[in-house]
Amino acid sequence: MAGNRAVAYKGPGTVEVIDTEYPTFELKDGPGVNPANVGRQVRHGVILKTVTTNICGSDQHMVRGRTTAPTDLVLGHEITGEVVEVGPDVEFIKVGDIVSVPFNIACGRCRNCKERKTGICLNVNPDRPGSAYGYVDMGGWVGGQAEYVLVPYADWNLLKFPDRDQALEKIMDLTMLSDIFPTGFHGAVTAGVGVGSTVYVAGAGPVGLAAATGALLLGAAVVIVGDMNADRLKQAASFGCETVDLTKGGPAEQIEQILGVPEVDCGVDAVGFEARGHGKDAGHEAPATVLNSLMEITAAGGALGIPGLYVTGDPGGIDEAAKKGSLSLSLGTGWAKSLSFTTGQCPVMKYNRQLMMAILNDRVSIGKNVNAKAIGLDEAPQGYAEFDAGAATKFVLDPNGYVRN
């Protein structure tokens, strides 16, 4: 029996590479696994040898101790892999296929899945709609920052790349299809971005840069990205975005300097619940800052796409309300301006095939735009530390040497 190694959360601020079990076609008890899922048979699944698996800002929320994630939880929901075993109920996916794994785990059978709402599948998480690999309160499906990982409902969930050699050649772009590219694109789509739009993206981390890339792909006339990190703003500028330095104050005045008016057609929140104040308050956590500022600067009748993560349990919240995910939103502003809001997990399968085609046909270079960098599995703790410190880099783990060989 083959072994397995994986990246595990060991407590606030700490991840380690551990020896763990090779996956089987049955869910076993372990950190974060919902008791109702223990013993669940996965005859419809496959086992992947991981090609790439990325460090995500959502993982960082857990690693910082800002969720209720249990110690020893195996991390990782951004997975690309090669099929090495197939369950007896798998019909179309074959050994040797190179595939992208949507971070949403979906059954393909429930009402929501049939309506393309795969981010809120009803059958994969006994606690609530929606599930993901290696994430707190998401059903306990083992994470993919590992050498091998189990993927359920393989015929439904997996996006097979049409040509192995082409896929491996473009893997630093294709690896973004599991989460951040569709997630950022979803933020732009739900914000109403179209040809000629002016767009403000709050946050120049990888999801924000993916949202900016998506906005440009959708035909936006001007994409403005706001952040407090100079290196990340420089990365946004490298592929044609205007930038706003939020250490100098809120976005409205700086947007007016760019556009001539202090508002945009479309707003995207790519920051989430660990947002900080602007200007003189830049060093202080203020979780409603981004949402309230977006309502102020988005034109009446516009929309906000909110791919940034918000949680119902935050042990590090600034007050009792924030610890439960309750924020002081200026909902009256949103109501008065007839703004629309879209929140929640991106339904990855709604977008991943189209974005794959854009990558394979050289219409977009998402890996370059987010400054993707491949590192070995043993370098994961360093990658987490550098990302947490603000590196303008999307770290791509290469557990089995596919990228480097």
PDB file of C-alpha atoms in Angstrom, residues 136-341:
ATOM      1  CA  VAL A 136     -13.771  23.639   8.537  1.00  0.00           C
ATOM      2  CA  ASP A 137     -17.486  22.763   8.832  1.00  0.00           C
ATOM      3  CA  MET A 138     -17.584  21.543   5.247  1.00  0.00           C
ATOM      4  CA  GLY A 139     -18.368  17.888   5.868  1.00  0.00           C
ATOM      5  CA  GLY A 140     -14.912  16.576   6.637  1.00  0.00           C
ATOM      6  CA  TRP A 141     -13.742  15.623   3.153  1.00  0.00           C
ATOM      7  CA  VAL A 142      -9.960  15.283   3.405  1.00  0.00           C
ATOM      8  CA  GLY A 143      -7.929  18.116   1.902  1.00  0.00           C
ATOM      9  CA  GLY A 144      -5.823  17.943  -1.214  1.00  0.00           C
ATOM     10  CA  GLN A 145      -2.535  19.545  -0.112  1.00  0.00           C
ATOM     11  CA  ALA A 146      -1.232  16.016  -0.228  1.00  0.00           C
ATOM     12  CA  GLU A 147       0.414  13.509  -2.517  1.00  0.00           C
ATOM     13  CA  TYR A 148      -2.897  11.667  -3.031  1.00  0.00           C
ATOM     14  CA  VAL A 149      -6.537  12.649  -2.496  1.00  0.00           C
ATOM     15  CA  LEU A 150     -10.002  11.120  -2.824  1.00  0.00           C
ATOM     16  CA  VAL A 151     -12.551  12.904  -5.026  1.00  0.00           C
ATOM     17  CA  PRO A 152     -16.210  11.767  -4.830  1.00  0.00           C
ATOM     18  CA  TYR A 153     -18.813  11.790  -7.611  1.00  0.00           C
ATOM     19  CA  ALA A 154     -15.967  11.811 -10.091  1.00  0.00           C
ATOM     20  CA  ASP A 155     -17.978  11.676 -13.327  1.00  0.00           C
ATOM     21  CA  TRP A 156     -19.843  14.788 -12.209  1.00  0.00           C
ATOM     22  CA  ASN A 157     -17.173  16.782 -10.386  1.00  0.00           C
ATOM     23  CA  LEU A 158     -14.054  16.409 -12.504  1.00  0.00           C
ATOM     24  CA  LEU A 159     -13.111  18.582 -15.478  1.00  0.00           C
ATOM     25  CA  LYS A 160     -10.918  16.473 -17.760  1.00  0.00           C
ATOM     26  CA  PHE A 161      -8.289  18.294 -19.792  1.00  0.00           C
ATOM     27  CA  PRO A 162      -8.451  17.277 -23.458  1.00  0.00           C
ATOM     28  CA  ASP A 163      -4.709  16.703 -23.964  1.00  0.00           C
ATOM     29  CA  ARG A 164      -2.253  15.566 -21.306  1.00  0.00           C
ATOM     30  CA  ASP A 165       0.864  17.202 -22.755  1.00  0.00           C
ATOM     31  CA  GLN A 166      -0.913  20.506 -23.351  1.00  0.00           C
ATOM     32  CA  ALA A 167      -2.339  20.418 -19.815  1.00  0.00           C
ATOM     33  CA  LEU A 168       1.045  19.893 -18.208  1.00  0.00           C
ATOM     34  CA  GLU A 169       2.560  22.632 -20.383  1.00  0.00           C
ATOM     35  CA  LYS A 170      -0.075  25.101 -19.165  1.00  0.00           C
ATOM     36  CA  ILE A 171      -0.445  23.716 -15.656  1.00  0.00           C
ATOM     37  CA  MET A 172       0.439  26.974 -13.872  1.00  0.00           C
ATOM     38  CA  ASP A 173      -2.630  28.529 -15.478  1.00  0.00           C
ATOM     39  CA  LEU A 174      -4.908  25.496 -15.372  1.00  0.00           C
ATOM     40  CA  THR A 175      -4.266  24.929 -11.666  1.00  0.00           C
ATOM     41  CA  MET A 176      -6.235  28.143 -11.004  1.00  0.00           C
ATOM     42  CA  LEU A 177      -9.440  26.550 -12.368  1.00  0.00           C
ATOM     43  CA  SER A 178     -10.146  24.673  -9.140  1.00  0.00           C
ATOM     44  CA  ASP A 179     -11.001  27.872  -7.271  1.00  0.00           C
ATOM     45  CA  ILE A 180      -9.565  31.333  -7.662  1.00  0.00           C
ATOM     46  CA  PHE A 181     -10.100  31.943 -11.364  1.00  0.00           C
ATOM     47  CA  PRO A 182     -13.769  30.868 -11.367  1.00  0.00           C
ATOM     48  CA  THR A 183     -14.244  32.555  -7.978  1.00  0.00           C
ATOM     49  CA  GLY A 184     -12.822  35.872  -9.146  1.00  0.00           C
ATOM     50  CA  PHE A 185     -14.684  35.576 -12.444  1.00  0.00           C
ATOM     51  CA  HIS A 186     -17.918  34.864 -10.531  1.00  0.00           C
ATOM     52  CA  GLY A 187     -17.316  38.020  -8.519  1.00  0.00           C
ATOM     53  CA  ALA A 188     -17.047  40.004 -11.732  1.00  0.00           C
ATOM     54  CA  VAL A 189     -20.061  38.339 -13.358  1.00  0.00           C
ATOM     55  CA  THR A 190     -22.298  38.855 -10.322  1.00  0.00           C
ATOM     56  CA  ALA A 191     -21.145  42.478 -10.091  1.00  0.00           C
ATOM     57  CA  GLY A 192     -22.571  42.925 -13.587  1.00  0.00           C
ATOM     58  CA  VAL A 193     -19.303  43.511 -15.432  1.00  0.00           C
ATOM     59  CA  GLY A 194     -19.701  43.823 -19.182  1.00  0.00           C
ATOM     60  CA  VAL A 195     -18.249  45.611 -22.180  1.00  0.00           C
ATOM     61  CA  GLY A 196     -17.338  49.167 -21.208  1.00  0.00           C
ATOM     62  CA  SER A 197     -17.865  48.725 -17.462  1.00  0.00           C
ATOM     63  CA  THR A 198     -15.888  50.564 -14.826  1.00  0.00           C
ATOM     64  CA  VAL A 199     -15.020  48.185 -12.016  1.00  0.00           C
ATOM     65  CA  TYR A 200     -13.542  48.461  -8.531  1.00  0.00           C
ATOM     66  CA  VAL A 201     -12.027  45.338  -6.982  1.00  0.00           C
ATOM     67  CA  ALA A 202     -11.318  45.531  -3.259  1.00  0.00           C
ATOM     68  CA  GLY A 203      -8.249  43.418  -2.507  1.00  0.00           C
ATOM     69  CA  ALA A 204      -5.184  42.604  -4.607  1.00  0.00           C
ATOM     70  CA  GLY A 205      -4.624  39.108  -3.282  1.00  0.00           C
ATOM     71  CA  PRO A 206      -4.933  36.200  -5.719  1.00  0.00           C
ATOM     72  CA  VAL A 207      -8.751  36.225  -5.770  1.00  0.00           C
ATOM     73  CA  GLY A 208      -8.799  39.988  -6.316  1.00  0.00           C
ATOM     74  CA  LEU A 209      -6.293  39.663  -9.144  1.00  0.00           C
ATOM     75  CA  ALA A 210      -8.391  36.841 -10.599  1.00  0.00           C
ATOM     76  CA  ALA A 211     -11.497  39.055 -10.356  1.00  0.00           C
ATOM     77  CA  ALA A 212      -9.622  41.841 -12.146  1.00  0.00           C
ATOM     78  CA  THR A 213      -8.511  39.369 -14.823  1.00  0.00           C
ATOM     79  CA  GLY A 214     -12.088  38.167 -15.170  1.00  0.00           C
ATOM     80  CA  ALA A 215     -13.368  41.729 -15.484  1.00  0.00           C
ATOM     81  CA  LEU A 216     -10.918  42.427 -18.310  1.00  0.00           C
ATOM     82  CA  LEU A 217     -11.926  39.176 -20.006  1.00  0.00           C
ATOM     83  CA  LEU A 218     -15.569  40.299 -19.793  1.00  0.00           C
ATOM     84  CA  GLY A 219     -14.735  43.563 -21.555  1.00  0.00           C
ATOM     85  CA  ALA A 220     -14.427  46.102 -18.757  1.00  0.00           C
ATOM     86  CA  ALA A 221     -13.156  49.492 -19.856  1.00  0.00           C
ATOM     87  CA  VAL A 222     -11.376  50.288 -16.590  1.00  0.00           C
ATOM     88  CA  VAL A 223     -10.518  47.957 -13.718  1.00  0.00           C
ATOM     89  CA  ILE A 224      -9.355  49.606 -10.498  1.00  0.00           C
ATOM     90  CA  VAL A 225      -7.847  47.481  -7.720  1.00  0.00           C
ATOM     91  CA  GLY A 226      -7.548  48.717  -4.143  1.00  0.00           C
ATOM     92  CA  ASP A 227      -5.189  47.377  -1.468  1.00  0.00           C
ATOM     93  CA  MET A 228      -2.685  48.468   1.180  1.00  0.00           C
ATOM     94  CA  ASN A 229       0.134  46.243  -0.045  1.00  0.00           C
ATOM     95  CA  ALA A 230       2.401  48.010  -2.534  1.00  0.00           C
ATOM     96  CA  ASP A 231       3.755  44.790  -4.046  1.00  0.00           C
ATOM     97  CA  ARG A 232       0.273  43.444  -4.664  1.00  0.00           C
ATOM     98  CA  LEU A 233      -0.817  46.721  -6.226  1.00  0.00           C
ATOM     99  CA  LYS A 234       2.240  46.563  -8.482  1.00  0.00           C
ATOM    100  CA  GLN A 235       1.157  43.077  -9.534  1.00  0.00           C
ATOM    101  CA  ALA A 236      -2.312  44.398 -10.438  1.00  0.00           C
ATOM    102  CA  ALA A 237      -0.777  47.203 -12.474  1.00  0.00           C
ATOM    103  CA  SER A 238       1.400  44.704 -14.365  1.00  0.00           C
ATOM    104  CA  PHE A 239      -1.551  43.491 -16.460  1.00  0.00           C
ATOM    105  CA  GLY A 240      -3.326  46.787 -17.028  1.00  0.00           C
ATOM    106  CA  CYS A 241      -5.249  47.627 -13.867  1.00  0.00           C
ATOM    107  CA  GLU A 242      -5.429  51.038 -12.262  1.00  0.00           C
ATOM    108  CA  THR A 243      -4.633  50.985  -8.542  1.00  0.00           C
ATOM    109  CA  VAL A 244      -5.775  52.627  -5.315  1.00  0.00           C
ATOM    110  CA  ASP A 245      -3.509  52.731  -2.252  1.00  0.00           C
ATOM    111  CA  LEU A 246      -5.861  52.453   0.718  1.00  0.00           C
ATOM    112  CA  THR A 247      -3.195  53.521   3.191  1.00  0.00           C
ATOM    113  CA  LYS A 248      -3.819  57.009   1.784  1.00  0.00           C
ATOM    114  CA  GLY A 249      -7.552  56.978   2.501  1.00  0.00           C
ATOM    115  CA  GLY A 250     -10.795  55.543   1.180  1.00  0.00           C
ATOM    116  CA  PRO A 251     -11.274  54.675  -2.466  1.00  0.00           C
ATOM    117  CA  ALA A 252     -13.796  57.349  -3.574  1.00  0.00           C
ATOM    118  CA  GLU A 253     -11.389  60.283  -3.959  1.00  0.00           C
ATOM    119  CA  GLN A 254      -8.755  58.186  -5.703  1.00  0.00           C
ATOM    120  CA  ILE A 255     -11.365  56.691  -8.028  1.00  0.00           C
ATOM    121  CA  GLU A 256     -12.475  60.198  -8.929  1.00  0.00           C
ATOM    122  CA  GLN A 257      -8.896  61.065  -9.867  1.00  0.00           C
ATOM    123  CA  ILE A 258      -8.904  58.113 -12.282  1.00  0.00           C
ATOM    124  CA  LEU A 259     -12.423  58.287 -13.724  1.00  0.00           C
ATOM    125  CA  GLY A 260     -13.482  61.870 -13.110  1.00  0.00           C
ATOM    126  CA  VAL A 261     -16.345  60.681 -10.905  1.00  0.00           C
ATOM    127  CA  PRO A 262     -16.157  59.050  -7.445  1.00  0.00           C
ATOM    128  CA  GLU A 263     -18.062  55.928  -8.414  1.00  0.00           C
ATOM    129  CA  VAL A 264     -17.898  52.804 -10.539  1.00  0.00           C
ATOM    130  CA  ASP A 265     -20.486  50.685 -12.317  1.00  0.00           C
ATOM    131  CA  CYS A 266     -19.527  47.438 -10.553  1.00  0.00           C
ATOM    132  CA  GLY A 267     -17.922  46.510  -7.218  1.00  0.00           C
ATOM    133  CA  VAL A 268     -16.185  43.293  -6.103  1.00  0.00           C
ATOM    134  CA  ASP A 269     -15.256  42.356  -2.527  1.00  0.00           C
ATOM    135  CA  ALA A 270     -12.233  40.048  -2.670  1.00  0.00           C
ATOM    136  CA  VAL A 271     -11.200  40.685   0.946  1.00  0.00           C
ATOM    137  CA  GLY A 272     -13.778  39.153   3.278  1.00  0.00           C
ATOM    138  CA  PHE A 273     -14.165  39.202   7.024  1.00  0.00           C
ATOM    139  CA  GLU A 274     -10.594  40.143   7.994  1.00  0.00           C
ATOM    140  CA  ALA A 275     -10.912  43.554   6.314  1.00  0.00           C
ATOM    141  CA  ARG A 276      -9.114  46.553   7.765  1.00  0.00           C
ATOM    142  CA  GLY A 277      -9.907  50.243   7.857  1.00  0.00           C
ATOM    143  CA  HIS A 278      -8.636  52.727   5.298  1.00  0.00           C
ATOM    144  CA  GLY A 279      -6.296  55.694   5.678  1.00  0.00           C
ATOM    145  CA  LYS A 280      -5.541  56.505   9.318  1.00  0.00           C
ATOM    146  CA  ASP A 281      -7.439  53.350  10.348  1.00  0.00           C
ATOM    147  CA  ALA A 282      -5.502  51.103   7.963  1.00  0.00           C
ATOM    148  CA  GLY A 283      -3.868  49.081  10.719  1.00  0.00           C
ATOM    149  CA  HIS A 284      -7.102  48.299  12.541  1.00  0.00           C
ATOM    150  CA  GLU A 285      -9.456  45.467  11.750  1.00  0.00           C
ATOM    151  CA  ALA A 286     -12.892  46.671  10.671  1.00  0.00           C
ATOM    152  CA  PRO A 287     -14.733  43.759   9.037  1.00  0.00           C
ATOM    153  CA  ALA A 288     -17.550  45.801   7.470  1.00  0.00           C
ATOM    154  CA  THR A 289     -15.225  48.366   5.872  1.00  0.00           C
ATOM    155  CA  VAL A 290     -15.072  46.847   2.408  1.00  0.00           C
ATOM    156  CA  LEU A 291     -18.776  46.168   2.079  1.00  0.00           C
ATOM    157  CA  ASN A 292     -19.748  49.637   3.286  1.00  0.00           C
ATOM    158  CA  SER A 293     -17.205  51.373   1.056  1.00  0.00           C
ATOM    159  CA  LEU A 294     -18.378  49.354  -1.953  1.00  0.00           C
ATOM    160  CA  MET A 295     -21.945  50.474  -1.342  1.00  0.00           C
ATOM    161  CA  GLU A 296     -20.760  54.068  -1.261  1.00  0.00           C
ATOM    162  CA  ILE A 297     -18.785  53.946  -4.507  1.00  0.00           C
ATOM    163  CA  THR A 298     -21.009  51.687  -6.633  1.00  0.00           C
ATOM    164  CA  ALA A 299     -23.426  53.615  -8.839  1.00  0.00           C
ATOM    165  CA  ALA A 300     -27.146  53.442  -8.110  1.00  0.00           C
ATOM    166  CA  GLY A 301     -28.689  50.362  -9.668  1.00  0.00           C
ATOM    167  CA  GLY A 302     -25.337  48.583  -9.709  1.00  0.00           C
ATOM    168  CA  ALA A 303     -24.285  45.313  -8.126  1.00  0.00           C
ATOM    169  CA  LEU A 304     -21.738  43.924  -5.695  1.00  0.00           C
ATOM    170  CA  GLY A 305     -20.064  40.574  -6.264  1.00  0.00           C
ATOM    171  CA  ILE A 306     -18.834  39.252  -2.930  1.00  0.00           C
ATOM    172  CA  PRO A 307     -16.481  36.275  -3.373  1.00  0.00           C
ATOM    173  CA  GLY A 308     -14.595  37.337  -0.215  1.00  0.00           C
ATOM    174  CA  LEU A 309     -15.160  34.863   2.627  1.00  0.00           C
ATOM    175  CA  TYR A 310     -17.449  35.639   5.558  1.00  0.00           C
ATOM    176  CA  VAL A 311     -17.933  33.123   8.378  1.00  0.00           C
ATOM    177  CA  THR A 312     -20.396  32.346  11.156  1.00  0.00           C
ATOM    178  CA  GLY A 313     -17.694  31.563  13.696  1.00  0.00           C
ATOM    179  CA  ASP A 314     -14.577  33.733  14.168  1.00  0.00           C
ATOM    180  CA  PRO A 315     -12.762  33.244  17.500  1.00  0.00           C
ATOM    181  CA  GLY A 316     -10.543  36.249  16.696  1.00  0.00           C
ATOM    182  CA  GLY A 317     -13.375  38.654  15.895  1.00  0.00           C
ATOM    183  CA  ILE A 318     -13.021  42.208  17.192  1.00  0.00           C
ATOM    184  CA  ASP A 319     -16.248  42.005  19.219  1.00  0.00           C
ATOM    185  CA  GLU A 320     -18.948  39.502  20.155  1.00  0.00           C
ATOM    186  CA  ALA A 321     -20.996  40.341  17.075  1.00  0.00           C
ATOM    187  CA  ALA A 322     -18.056  39.813  14.725  1.00  0.00           C
ATOM    188  CA  LYS A 323     -17.292  36.479  16.373  1.00  0.00           C
ATOM    189  CA  LYS A 324     -20.684  35.307  15.095  1.00  0.00           C
ATOM    190  CA  GLY A 325     -20.358  36.902  11.678  1.00  0.00           C
ATOM    191  CA  SER A 326     -22.640  39.844  12.483  1.00  0.00           C
ATOM    192  CA  LEU A 327     -21.356  43.066  10.906  1.00  0.00           C
ATOM    193  CA  SER A 328     -22.511  46.689  11.078  1.00  0.00           C
ATOM    194  CA  LEU A 329     -23.565  47.139   7.470  1.00  0.00           C
ATOM    195  CA  SER A 330     -25.075  50.321   6.089  1.00  0.00           C
ATOM    196  CA  LEU A 331     -27.890  48.364   4.483  1.00  0.00           C
ATOM    197  CA  GLY A 332     -29.849  51.575   4.132  1.00  0.00           C
ATOM    198  CA  THR A 333     -27.247  52.801   1.661  1.00  0.00           C
ATOM    199  CA  GLY A 334     -27.621  49.658  -0.374  1.00  0.00           C
ATOM    200  CA  TRP A 335     -31.411  49.893  -0.280  1.00  0.00           C
ATOM    201  CA  ALA A 336     -31.508  53.581  -1.204  1.00  0.00           C
ATOM    202  CA  LYS A 337     -29.240  52.939  -4.209  1.00  0.00           C
ATOM    203  CA  SER A 338     -31.083  49.741  -5.295  1.00  0.00           C
ATOM    204  CA  LEU A 339     -27.866  47.743  -5.180  1.00  0.00           C
ATOM    205  CA  SER A 340     -27.812  43.992  -5.732  1.00  0.00           C
ATOM    206  CA  PHE A 341     -25.608  41.648  -3.673  1.00  0.00           C
TER     207      PHE A 341
END
